Coordinates of C-alpha atoms in Angstrom, one line a residue:
X1 CA -17.2 -25.4 23.2
X2 CA -13.6 -24.8 22.5
X3 CA -13.2 -28.4 21.2
X4 CA -16.1 -28.0 18.9
X5 CA -14.6 -24.8 17.6
X6 CA -11.3 -26.4 17.0
X7 CA -13.0 -29.4 15.2
X8 CA -15.2 -27.2 13.0
X9 CA -12.3 -24.8 12.4
X10 CA -10.1 -27.5 10.9
X11 CA -12.8 -28.5 8.5
X12 CA -13.4 -24.8 7.6
X13 CA -9.7 -24.4 7.0
X14 CA -9.6 -27.4 4.6
X15 CA -12.7 -26.3 2.7
X16 CA -11.6 -22.7 2.2
X17 CA -8.0 -23.5 1.1
X18 CA -8.9 -26.3 -1.3
X19 CA -11.8 -24.5 -3.0
X20 CA -9.8 -23.6 -6.1
X21 CA -8.0 -27.0 -6.5
X22 CA -9.9 -29.4 -8.8
X23 CA -7.4 -32.2 -8.0
X24 CA -4.2 -33.0 -6.1
X25 CA -2.6 -33.7 -9.5
X26 CA -3.4 -30.0 -10.4
X27 CA -1.6 -28.9 -7.2
X28 CA 1.5 -31.1 -8.0
X29 CA 1.6 -29.6 -11.6
X30 CA 1.5 -26.1 -10.1
X31 CA 4.4 -27.0 -7.7
X32 CA 6.5 -28.2 -10.6
X33 CA 5.7 -25.1 -12.7
X34 CA 6.5 -22.9 -9.7
X35 CA 9.9 -24.6 -9.3
X36 CA 10.8 -24.0 -12.9
X37 CA 9.6 -20.4 -12.8
X38 CA 11.6 -19.1 -9.8
X39 CA 14.7 -21.1 -10.0
X40 CA 16.4 -18.4 -12.1
X41 CA 15.6 -15.9 -9.3
X42 CA 17.0 -18.2 -6.7
X43 CA 20.3 -18.5 -8.6
X44 CA 20.7 -14.7 -8.6
X45 CA 20.5 -14.3 -4.8
X46 CA 23.6 -12.9 -3.1
X47 CA 25.1 -14.3 0.1
X48 CA 22.9 -12.3 2.5
X49 CA 19.8 -13.0 0.5
X50 CA 20.7 -16.6 0.5
X51 CA 20.9 -16.7 4.3
X52 CA 17.2 -15.7 4.3
X53 CA 16.4 -18.3 1.6
X54 CA 18.1 -21.0 3.7
X55 CA 16.7 -19.9 7.1
X56 CA 14.6 -22.6 9.0
X57 CA 13.3 -20.7 12.0
X58 CA 12.2 -17.2 12.9
X59 CA 14.0 -14.7 10.6
X60 CA 14.1 -10.9 10.6
X61 CA 15.5 -9.2 7.5
X62 CA 16.7 -5.6 7.7
X63 CA 16.7 -4.4 4.1
X64 CA 17.6 -0.9 3.0
X65 CA 16.3 0.6 -0.3
X66 CA 17.3 -1.2 -3.4
X67 CA 18.8 -4.2 -1.6
X68 CA 16.4 -6.7 -3.2
X69 CA 14.0 -7.0 -0.3
X70 CA 11.0 -8.0 -2.4
X71 CA 13.0 -10.5 -4.5
X72 CA 14.3 -12.1 -1.3
X73 CA 10.8 -12.3 0.2
X74 CA 9.1 -13.9 -2.7
X75 CA 11.8 -16.5 -3.4
X76 CA 11.7 -17.5 0.3
X77 CA 7.9 -17.6 0.1
X78 CA 8.1 -19.9 -2.9
X79 CA 10.4 -22.2 -1.1
X80 CA 8.1 -22.3 2.0
X81 CA 5.1 -23.1 -0.2
X82 CA 6.9 -26.0 -1.9
X83 CA 8.8 -27.5 1.0
X84 CA 7.4 -26.3 4.4
X85 CA 3.6 -26.4 4.1
X86 CA 1.1 -28.7 2.5
X87 CA -2.5 -27.7 1.7
X88 CA -4.9 -27.1 3.3
X89 CA -2.2 -25.4 5.5
X90 CA -0.7 -22.3 4.0
X91 CA 1.2 -19.1 4.4
X92 CA -0.1 -15.6 5.4
X93 CA 1.8 -12.7 3.9
X94 CA 0.8 -9.3 5.5
X95 CA 1.8 -5.8 4.5
X96 CA 1.0 -2.1 5.1
X97 CA -1.4 -1.0 2.3
X98 CA -3.4 -2.1 -0.7
X99 CA -0.7 -0.5 -2.9
X100 CA 2.0 -2.7 -1.4
X101 CA -0.3 -5.8 -1.7
X102 CA -0.7 -5.0 -5.4
X103 CA 3.0 -4.7 -5.9
X104 CA 3.7 -8.0 -4.1
X105 CA 1.1 -9.8 -6.2
X106 CA 2.6 -8.4 -9.4
X107 CA 6.0 -9.6 -8.4
X108 CA 4.8 -13.0 -7.4
X109 CA 2.9 -13.5 -10.6
X110 CA 6.2 -12.9 -12.6
X111 CA 7.7 -16.0 -11.0
X112 CA 4.7 -18.2 -11.2
X113 CA 3.1 -17.4 -7.8
X114 CA 0.1 -15.6 -9.3
X115 CA -2.7 -17.9 -8.2
X116 CA -1.6 -20.1 -5.2
X117 CA -4.5 -21.8 -3.4
X118 CA -3.0 -21.8 0.1
X119 CA -1.5 -18.3 0.1
X120 CA -3.1 -15.3 1.8
X121 CA -1.7 -11.8 0.8
X122 CA -3.3 -8.8 2.3
X123 CA -3.2 -5.9 4.7
X124 CA -3.0 -6.5 8.5
X125 CA -6.6 -5.4 9.0
X126 CA -7.9 -7.7 6.2
X127 CA -6.0 -10.6 7.7
X128 CA -7.5 -10.0 11.2
X129 CA -11.0 -9.6 9.9
X130 CA -11.0 -12.5 7.4
X131 CA -9.1 -15.0 9.5
X132 CA -9.7 -14.1 13.1
X133 CA -12.6 -11.8 13.8
X134 CA -15.2 -13.2 11.3
X135 CA -14.6 -16.9 12.0
X136 CA -14.1 -16.7 15.7
X137 CA -15.5 -13.3 16.9
X138 CA -18.9 -14.5 18.1
X139 CA -17.4 -17.5 19.9
X140 CA -14.9 -15.2 21.6
X141 CA -17.8 -12.8 22.5
X142 CA -16.4 -9.9 20.5
X143 CA -19.1 -7.1 20.4
X144 CA -19.6 -7.2 16.6
X145 CA -22.5 -4.9 15.7
X146 CA -25.4 -6.8 14.0
X147 CA -25.3 -6.5 10.2
X148 CA -22.2 -4.3 10.5
X149 CA -20.6 -2.4 7.6
X150 CA -17.1 -1.1 7.3
X151 CA -17.1 2.6 7.9
X152 CA -15.9 4.9 5.2
X153 CA -13.7 7.9 6.1
X154 CA -16.8 10.1 5.8
X155 CA -18.6 7.8 8.3
X156 CA -15.7 8.1 10.7
X157 CA -15.5 11.9 10.4
X158 CA -19.3 12.1 11.0
X159 CA -18.9 10.2 14.3
X160 CA -16.2 12.6 15.5
X161 CA -18.3 15.6 14.4
X162 CA -21.5 14.3 16.0
X163 CA -19.6 13.9 19.3
X164 CA -18.1 17.4 19.0
X165 CA -14.5 16.0 19.1
X166 CA -13.4 16.3 15.5
X167 CA -10.5 18.5 16.6
X168 CA -9.3 15.6 18.7
X169 CA -9.5 13.0 15.9
X170 CA -5.7 12.6 15.4
X171 CA -5.0 12.3 19.2
X172 CA -7.8 9.7 19.5
X173 CA -6.6 7.6 16.6
X174 CA -3.0 7.6 17.9
X175 CA -4.0 6.8 21.5
X176 CA -6.2 3.9 20.3
X177 CA -3.3 2.4 18.4
X178 CA -0.5 2.9 20.9
X179 CA -2.2 2.4 24.3
X180 CA -3.4 -1.2 24.2
X181 CA -3.9 -1.8 28.0
X182 CA -7.3 -0.2 28.7
X183 CA -6.9 -1.0 32.4
X184 CA -3.7 1.0 32.8
X185 CA -3.4 4.5 34.2
X186 CA -2.1 5.6 30.8
X187 CA -5.4 4.8 29.1
X188 CA -7.3 7.7 30.6
X189 CA -4.3 10.1 30.4
X190 CA -5.8 13.5 29.5
X191 CA -9.2 12.0 29.0
X192 CA -8.2 10.4 25.7
X193 CA -9.4 6.9 26.8
X194 CA -12.9 8.2 27.4
X195 CA -12.9 9.9 24.0
X196 CA -11.8 6.6 22.3
X197 CA -14.7 4.8 24.0
X198 CA -17.3 7.4 23.0
X199 CA -16.1 7.3 19.4
X200 CA -16.3 3.5 19.3
X201 CA -19.7 3.4 20.9
X202 CA -21.0 6.0 18.3
X203 CA -19.5 3.9 15.5
X204 CA -21.0 0.6 16.7
X205 CA -24.4 2.1 17.5
X206 CA -24.5 2.9 13.8
X207 CA -23.7 -0.7 12.9
X208 CA -20.2 0.3 11.7
X209 CA -16.7 -0.9 12.4
X210 CA -13.5 0.7 11.3
X211 CA -10.1 -0.8 10.3
X212 CA -8.7 -0.4 13.8
X213 CA -11.6 -2.4 15.2
X214 CA -10.4 -5.3 13.0
X215 CA -6.9 -5.3 14.2
X216 CA -7.7 -4.6 17.9
X217 CA -10.4 -7.3 18.0
X218 CA -8.1 -9.7 16.3
X219 CA -5.4 -9.0 18.9
X220 CA -7.9 -9.4 21.7
X221 CA -9.0 -12.8 20.5
X222 CA -5.5 -14.2 20.2
X223 CA -4.5 -12.8 23.6
X224 CA -7.5 -14.3 25.4
X225 CA -8.1 -17.6 23.7
X226 CA -5.6 -20.4 23.3
X227 CA -8.0 -22.4 21.1
X228 CA -8.0 -19.4 18.6
X229 CA -4.2 -19.4 18.5
X230 CA -4.3 -23.2 17.7
X231 CA -6.8 -22.7 14.9
X232 CA -4.8 -19.8 13.3
X233 CA -1.6 -21.9 13.5
X234 CA -3.5 -24.9 12.0
X235 CA -4.3 -22.7 9.0
X236 CA -1.2 -20.6 8.7
X237 CA 1.9 -22.2 10.3
X238 CA 4.0 -19.5 8.6
X239 CA 3.5 -15.7 8.9
X240 CA 5.4 -13.3 6.6
X241 CA 5.3 -9.6 7.3
X242 CA 6.5 -6.9 4.9
X243 CA 7.2 -3.3 5.8
X244 CA 7.2 -4.2 9.5
X245 CA 8.5 -0.8 10.5
X246 CA 5.2 0.8 9.5
X247 CA 2.7 -1.5 11.1
X248 CA 2.6 -0.4 14.7
X249 CA 2.1 -1.8 18.2
X250 CA -1.0 -4.0 17.7
X251 CA 0.7 -6.0 15.0
X252 CA 3.9 -6.3 17.1
X253 CA 1.9 -7.7 20.0
X254 CA 0.0 -10.0 17.6
X255 CA 3.4 -11.3 16.3
X256 CA 4.7 -11.9 19.8
X257 CA 1.7 -14.0 20.7
X258 CA 1.3 -16.0 17.5
X259 CA 4.9 -16.6 16.8
X260 CA 6.7 -16.8 20.2
X261 CA 3.8 -18.2 22.2
X262 CA 1.7 -20.2 19.7
X263 CA 4.7 -21.3 17.6
X264 CA 3.9 -19.9 14.1
X265 CA 7.1 -19.4 12.1
X266 CA 7.9 -15.8 11.4
X267 CA 9.6 -14.0 8.5
X268 CA 9.6 -10.3 9.0
X269 CA 11.1 -7.8 6.5
X270 CA 11.6 -4.0 6.9
X271 CA 13.8 -1.0 7.3
X272 CA 13.6 1.3 10.4
X273 CA 15.2 4.1 8.2
X274 CA 12.1 4.0 6.0
X275 CA 9.5 4.4 8.8
X276 CA 7.5 7.5 7.8
X277 CA 4.1 6.9 9.5
X278 CA 4.7 8.0 13.1
X279 CA 1.6 10.2 12.8
X280 CA -0.4 7.0 12.3
X281 CA 1.1 5.2 15.2
X282 CA 4.1 3.4 13.6
X283 CA 7.1 2.7 15.9
X284 CA 10.3 1.9 14.0
X285 CA 12.0 0.8 17.2
X286 CA 9.8 -2.3 17.4
X287 CA 11.5 -3.7 14.3
X288 CA 14.9 -3.2 15.9
X289 CA 13.7 -4.9 19.1
X290 CA 12.4 -7.8 17.1
X291 CA 15.6 -8.1 15.1
X292 CA 17.7 -8.2 18.3
X293 CA 15.5 -10.9 20.0
X294 CA 17.7 -14.0 20.6
X295 CA 14.9 -16.2 19.3
X296 CA 15.3 -14.9 15.7
X297 CA 17.9 -15.0 13.1
X298 CA 18.8 -11.5 11.9
X299 CA 20.0 -10.9 8.4
X300 CA 21.0 -7.5 7.1
X301 CA 20.8 -6.9 3.3
X302 CA 23.5 -4.3 2.5
X303 CA 24.1 -4.4 -1.3
X304 CA 22.2 -1.7 -3.1
X305 CA 21.3 -2.6 -6.7
X306 CA 19.1 0.5 -7.5
X307 CA 20.6 3.9 -6.7
X308 CA 23.6 5.5 -8.5
X309 CA 26.6 6.0 -6.3
X310 CA 26.2 9.7 -5.9
X311 CA 22.5 9.2 -4.9
X312 CA 23.4 6.6 -2.4
X313 CA 26.2 8.7 -0.9
X314 CA 23.8 11.6 -0.6
X315 CA 21.2 9.4 1.1
X316 CA 23.9 8.3 3.6
X317 CA 24.4 12.0 4.4
X318 CA 20.7 12.2 5.4
X319 CA 20.6 8.9 7.3
X320 CA 24.2 8.4 8.5
X321 CA 23.8 5.0 10.1
X322 CA 22.6 3.2 7.0
X323 CA 24.4 0.0 6.1
X324 CA 23.8 0.3 2.3
X325 CA 26.6 -0.3 -0.1
X326 CA 26.6 0.0 -3.9
X327 CA 26.7 -3.1 -6.0
X328 CA 29.9 -3.0 -8.1
X329 CA 28.1 -2.6 -11.5
X330 CA 25.9 0.2 -10.4
X331 CA 26.0 3.5 -12.4
X332 CA 27.4 6.7 -11.0
X333 CA 24.1 8.6 -10.7
X334 CA 23.6 12.3 -10.5
X335 CA 22.1 14.9 -8.1
X336 CA 21.0 18.2 -9.5
X337 CA 19.8 21.4 -7.6
X338 CA 17.5 24.1 -9.0
X339 CA 16.8 27.4 -7.2
X340 CA 13.6 28.6 -8.9
X341 CA 12.2 31.6 -7.0
X342 CA 10.6 32.9 -10.3
X343 CA 9.9 31.6 -13.7
X344 CA 8.0 33.5 -16.3
X345 CA 5.0 35.1 -14.6
X346 CA 5.1 32.7 -11.8
X347 CA 6.8 32.6 -8.4
X348 CA 7.3 30.1 -5.6
X349 CA 5.8 26.7 -6.0
X350 CA 3.9 27.7 -9.2
X351 CA 7.2 28.7 -10.7
X352 CA 8.7 25.4 -9.8
X353 CA 5.8 23.5 -11.3
X354 CA 6.0 25.4 -14.6
X355 CA 9.8 25.0 -14.8
X356 CA 9.5 21.3 -14.3
X357 CA 7.0 21.0 -17.1
X358 CA 8.7 23.4 -19.5
X359 CA 12.4 22.6 -18.9
X360 CA 13.1 19.6 -16.7
X361 CA 10.7 17.0 -18.3
X362 CA 11.7 17.8 -21.9
X363 CA 15.4 17.6 -20.9
X364 CA 14.9 14.2 -19.2
X365 CA 12.9 12.9 -22.1
X366 CA 15.6 14.0 -24.5
X367 CA 17.9 11.5 -22.8
X368 CA 15.6 8.7 -23.9
X369 CA 13.7 8.3 -20.6
X370 CA 9.9 8.0 -21.0
X371 CA 7.4 9.6 -18.8
X372 CA 6.5 6.3 -17.0
X373 CA 10.0 6.2 -15.7
X374 CA 9.9 9.7 -14.2
X375 CA 8.2 10.7 -10.9
X376 CA 7.5 14.2 -9.5
X377 CA 7.3 14.0 -5.7
X378 CA 6.0 16.5 -3.3
X379 CA 4.8 17.0 0.3
X380 CA 1.1 17.1 0.0
X381 CA -1.9 17.5 -2.3
X382 CA -1.6 21.3 -2.2
X383 CA 1.7 21.1 -4.0
X384 CA 0.4 18.3 -6.0
X385 CA -2.3 20.5 -7.4
X386 CA 0.3 23.0 -8.7
X387 CA 2.2 20.4 -10.7
X388 CA -1.0 18.8 -11.8
X389 CA -2.4 22.1 -13.2
X390 CA 0.9 22.7 -15.0
X391 CA 0.8 19.3 -16.6
X392 CA -2.8 19.7 -17.7
X393 CA -2.1 23.0 -19.4
X394 CA 0.8 21.2 -21.3
X395 CA -1.5 18.3 -22.3
X396 CA 0.4 15.7 -20.3
X397 CA -1.4 12.6 -19.0
X398 CA -0.7 11.8 -15.4
X399 CA -1.0 9.2 -12.7
X400 CA -1.7 11.2 -9.5
X401 CA -1.5 9.6 -6.1
X402 CA -2.5 12.1 -3.4
X403 CA -5.7 13.4 -1.6
X404 CA -6.4 15.8 -4.5
X405 CA -6.6 13.1 -7.1
X406 CA -10.0 12.6 -8.8
X407 CA -10.5 9.4 -6.8
X408 CA -8.6 7.5 -4.1
X409 CA -6.9 4.2 -4.8
X410 CA -8.5 1.4 -3.0
X411 CA -9.3 -2.2 -3.8
X412 CA -12.3 -1.5 -6.0
X413 CA -10.8 1.4 -8.0
X414 CA -7.6 -0.7 -8.6
X415 CA -9.7 -3.6 -9.8
X416 CA -11.7 -1.3 -12.1
X417 CA -8.6 0.2 -13.6
X418 CA -7.3 -3.4 -14.3
X419 CA -10.7 -4.3 -15.9
X420 CA -10.3 -1.2 -18.2
X421 CA -6.7 -2.3 -19.0
X422 CA -8.0 -5.8 -20.0
X423 CA -10.6 -4.2 -22.3
X424 CA -7.9 -2.1 -23.9
X425 CA -5.1 -4.6 -24.4
X426 CA -5.2 -7.4 -21.8
X427 CA -7.6 -9.5 -24.0
X428 CA -4.9 -9.6 -26.6
X429 CA -1.7 -10.2 -24.6
X430 CA -3.0 -11.7 -21.4
X431 CA -1.7 -8.8 -19.2
X432 CA -3.7 -8.4 -17.0
X433 CA -5.3 -11.9 -17.1
X434 CA -9.0 -12.5 -17.1
X435 CA -8.7 -15.2 -14.5
X436 CA -7.2 -12.8 -12.1
X437 CA -10.1 -10.3 -12.6
X438 CA -12.7 -13.0 -12.1
X439 CA -11.0 -14.2 -8.9
X440 CA -11.0 -10.7 -7.4
X441 CA -14.6 -10.2 -8.4
X442 CA -15.6 -13.4 -6.6
X443 CA -13.9 -12.1 -3.5
X444 CA -16.2 -9.1 -3.6
X445 CA -19.3 -11.1 -4.4
X446 CA -18.8 -13.7 -1.7
X447 CA -19.4 -11.1 0.9
X448 CA -23.1 -11.5 0.1
X449 CA -22.9 -15.3 0.8
X450 CA -24.3 -16.2 -2.6
X451 CA -25.4 -19.7 -3.7
X452 CA -23.3 -21.5 -6.2
X453 CA -26.0 -20.7 -8.9
X454 CA -26.0 -17.0 -8.1
X455 CA -22.2 -16.9 -8.2
X456 CA -22.1 -18.6 -11.5
X457 CA -24.8 -16.3 -12.9
X458 CA -22.9 -13.1 -11.9
X459 CA -19.6 -14.5 -13.0
X460 CA -21.1 -15.0 -16.5
X461 CA -22.4 -11.4 -16.5
X462 CA -18.9 -10.2 -15.7
X463 CA -17.3 -12.2 -18.4
X464 CA -20.0 -11.2 -20.9
X465 CA -19.5 -7.5 -20.1
X466 CA -15.7 -7.5 -20.4
X467 CA -15.8 -9.6 -23.6
X468 CA -18.4 -7.3 -25.2
X469 CA -16.4 -4.2 -24.2
X470 CA -13.1 -5.2 -25.8
X471 CA -11.6 -2.3 -27.7
X472 CA -10.0 -3.3 -31.0
X473 CA -8.1 -0.1 -31.6
X474 CA -6.2 1.3 -28.6
X475 CA -6.4 4.8 -30.3
X476 CA -10.2 4.6 -30.2
X477 CA -11.7 7.1 -27.7
X478 CA -14.3 5.4 -25.6
X479 CA -15.5 7.7 -22.8
X480 CA -15.2 6.3 -19.3
X481 CA -18.7 7.5 -18.4
X482 CA -20.3 5.2 -20.9
X483 CA -18.2 2.2 -20.0
X484 CA -18.4 2.4 -16.2
X485 CA -22.1 3.3 -16.1
X486 CA -22.9 0.2 -18.1
X487 CA -20.5 -1.8 -16.0
X488 CA -22.3 -0.7 -12.8
X489 CA -25.8 -1.4 -14.2
X490 CA -24.8 -4.8 -15.6
X491 CA -22.5 -6.2 -12.9
X492 CA -21.4 -3.9 -10.1
X493 CA -24.7 -2.9 -8.6
X494 CA -25.3 -6.5 -7.3
X495 CA -22.3 -6.0 -4.9
X496 CA -21.8 -2.3 -4.4
X497 CA -24.8 -0.4 -3.1
X498 CA -25.7 1.8 -0.1
X499 CA -25.6 -0.4 2.9
X500 CA -23.5 -3.1 1.4
X501 CA -20.5 -4.8 3.1
X502 CA -18.1 -2.8 1.0
X503 CA -19.1 0.7 2.0
X504 CA -15.7 2.4 1.5
X505 CA -15.4 0.9 -1.9
X506 CA -19.0 1.8 -2.8
X507 CA -18.3 5.5 -1.8
X508 CA -15.3 5.6 -4.2
X509 CA -17.3 3.9 -7.0
X510 CA -20.1 6.4 -6.5
X511 CA -17.7 9.3 -6.7
X512 CA -16.3 8.1 -10.0
X513 CA -19.8 7.5 -11.4
X514 CA -20.6 11.1 -10.5
X515 CA -17.3 12.7 -11.6
X516 CA -17.4 11.2 -15.1
X517 CA -20.7 12.9 -15.9
X518 CA -20.9 15.8 -18.4
X519 CA -19.7 19.0 -16.7
X520 CA -17.8 17.2 -14.0
X521 CA -14.0 16.9 -13.5
X522 CA -13.6 13.6 -15.2
X523 CA -16.0 14.1 -18.1
X524 CA -13.2 13.9 -20.7
X525 CA -11.7 10.7 -19.2
X526 CA -11.5 7.8 -21.6
X527 CA -11.2 4.1 -20.9
X528 CA -7.6 4.5 -22.0
X529 CA -7.0 7.3 -19.4
X530 CA -8.5 5.1 -16.7
X531 CA -6.5 2.0 -17.7
X532 CA -3.3 4.1 -17.8
X533 CA -3.7 4.7 -14.0
X534 CA -2.0 1.3 -13.4
X535 CA 1.0 2.4 -15.4
X536 CA 1.5 3.5 -19.0
X537 CA 4.5 4.7 -21.1
X538 CA 2.7 8.0 -21.8
X539 CA 1.7 8.8 -18.2
X540 CA 3.8 10.9 -15.8
X541 CA 3.8 9.9 -12.1
X542 CA 2.8 12.6 -9.6
X543 CA 3.1 11.2 -6.1
X544 CA 3.4 12.4 -2.5
X545 CA 6.5 11.5 -0.6
X546 CA 4.4 9.3 1.8
X547 CA 2.9 7.4 -1.1
X548 CA 6.0 6.6 -3.2
X549 CA 7.6 4.1 -0.9
X550 CA 8.1 0.7 -2.6
X551 CA 8.3 2.3 -6.0
X552 CA 11.3 3.2 -8.1
X553 CA 12.0 5.3 -11.2
X554 CA 14.9 6.2 -13.5
X555 CA 14.7 9.9 -12.6
X556 CA 12.9 11.6 -9.7
X557 CA 12.1 15.3 -9.2
X558 CA 11.3 16.5 -5.7
X559 CA 9.7 19.9 -5.5
X560 CA 8.7 22.3 -2.7
X561 CA 12.0 21.8 -0.8
X562 CA 11.7 24.8 1.4
X563 CA 12.9 25.1 5.0
X564 CA 9.7 25.3 7.1
X565 CA 7.9 22.8 4.8
X566 CA 10.4 19.9 4.6
X567 CA 11.0 19.8 7.5
X568 CA 8.0 21.6 8.9
X569 CA 8.8 24.7 11.0
X570 CA 7.3 23.1 14.1
X571 CA 9.3 19.8 13.6
X572 CA 12.7 21.4 13.8
X573 CA 12.5 21.7 17.6
X574 CA 11.1 18.2 18.1
X575 CA 13.8 15.5 17.6
X576 CA 11.4 12.6 17.0
X577 CA 9.4 14.5 14.3
X578 CA 12.6 15.9 12.7
X579 CA 14.0 12.3 12.4
X580 CA 10.8 11.2 10.7
X581 CA 11.1 14.0 8.2
X582 CA 14.7 13.0 7.5
X583 CA 13.5 9.5 6.8
X584 CA 10.7 10.8 4.5
X585 CA 13.3 12.8 2.5
X586 CA 15.5 9.7 2.5
X587 CA 12.7 7.6 1.0
X588 CA 12.2 10.2 -1.8
X589 CA 15.9 10.3 -2.6
X590 CA 16.2 6.5 -2.8
X591 CA 13.4 6.1 -5.4
X592 CA 15.8 7.3 -8.1
X593 CA 18.0 4.9 -10.1
X594 CA 19.8 7.4 -12.3
X595 CA 19.2 11.0 -11.2
X596 CA 17.5 13.0 -8.6
X597 CA 16.4 16.6 -9.2
X598 CA 15.8 18.9 -6.2
X599 CA 13.8 22.0 -6.7
X600 CA 13.2 24.9 -4.3
X601 CA 12.4 28.6 -4.2
X602 CA 13.7 29.6 -0.8
X603 CA 10.3 30.8 0.4
X604 CA 6.7 29.7 0.5
X605 CA 3.2 30.9 1.3
X606 CA 1.0 29.4 4.0
X607 CA -2.7 28.8 3.8
X608 CA -3.4 32.3 4.9
X609 CA -1.3 33.8 2.2
X610 CA 1.6 34.8 4.5
X611 CA 5.1 34.6 2.9
X612 CA 7.8 32.8 4.9
X613 CA 11.5 33.1 3.8
X614 CA 13.6 30.5 5.5
X615 CA 15.6 29.5 2.5
X616 CA 16.1 26.0 1.1
X617 CA 15.5 22.9 3.2
X618 CA 18.3 21.9 5.6
X619 CA 18.3 18.5 3.8
X620 CA 19.2 20.1 0.5
X621 CA 22.0 22.0 2.3
X622 CA 23.4 18.7 3.6
X623 CA 23.4 17.2 0.1
X624 CA 25.1 20.3 -1.4
X625 CA 27.8 20.0 1.3
X626 CA 28.2 16.4 0.3
X627 CA 28.6 17.2 -3.4
X628 CA 31.1 20.0 -2.6
X629 CA 33.2 17.6 -0.5
X630 CA 33.3 15.1 -3.4
X631 CA 34.3 17.7 -5.9

């Protein structure tokens, strides 16, 4: 049976990876084009980046903020595709979230790697599901539910509530991700193992799986079956992992087996100082362990090309062991402090929000910096709501990334935003490209296992809709409710419906369809507003500190910097949690190229309306001490 699996697996690999190549001549032309596109980027690599580019075995890159991590990764990826693999074999590039996938794809497209036939880019759970669980799960006797769907967050919450263990959700999630040996004494520590199994059974009885199922089942398959490891290596002899510090123990175990046992070549990139997802099971020490493994080449990128000197020096005060150094031509940079207990009729966080809108933003814009190059960062959606309300009163357009946003960013909402952008301007300038939209649509549609004729029919429907919905005048106001309702009726309903494979995406799409109705929160949204959510010169960025990693702006405002909030009062007595909050603040600081603005009141109100006065954040105090020493 294993031999049959191996034989059919090789043919499956060939067919899937050559589906978009009409001829080998086309592939050769692509390779020549790629070489011409990225050679300029290669010529700009510094000595440390060049070490990565020239590496031939396992390589781990420790890359602080602004050190050209992504540039290094994509140039090395391009070289691997041209020199080290030949289709149908390819490269798998994994990262933490759909947002980072999107950013990687954008950067790859700029150097000619936009549509590469033998390159997989996706999240860890997508990789495990598409390339391990789905093709090999039944053969490996993985208990996949019949006609399963991917559980939405609501589905998962319902399972916890039905079992009466919703208050244990966080503990169950962490235990499931960090205790991988279910035969160990640790597994049933405090009864958590039993709660995990009850949750999983409830989920699977409802024909649902969640994202952790995908990763854990993928790990189980490669741990237990040598033939599966051979098949994965046959398809992907090279594995690239971005943001390694955030990806947790299951991925680390997967890397150890696939790379050190099965012989897949590894390129891992990350920064332990930017690990901010410990509450989701991330373990930054795993990257350090990997980097110090004698079987890998360790490269440390030190030269910072982003942050002004003062900003970087301030960041070093927060994370004292960072290796970052400023590139010689970098600007000085500025750090500003604002104590805003009251402003007008407002106090506390509301006063900060109003001051930002009335004073800080106009001052920054007066220096010639557009809204798209400014970000306001905050701890959570509660603070996000305060600044959002203030911007709405002032008539500012915003891109909001937090749990309080009108809708959550996922694969379908990002694709819809890009479709809107094409209807607004992409059909004129090719950004975004129609081919890219069609390719993503086909990925959604193929989940239904359509015939070639069905795929062709629905592809034509998509193209016809987008072409007919082109907007000649960008100033023309076309309401989103009209555009998206027709889009759903004409194209989307064939893929996204109750009970479809894309349940989480369907739920988000349903929420948008509801919220754009008259009398609902998004009734005034236009296609332009929707398209602007992928980035627009007239849109201000409102983002949580946890969501901003990987992004950069000319100037950054961080609000709500009260002791007791950042760091949380309960974190101050817990060294591990306090260090994670230090890293979170460090991530926020290092998003700024030219200036960082730190805003605080010295007090805050909790959810029950109680006022707490602990002063400004200890991190702000550290930075003030640094500035005073310099002056």
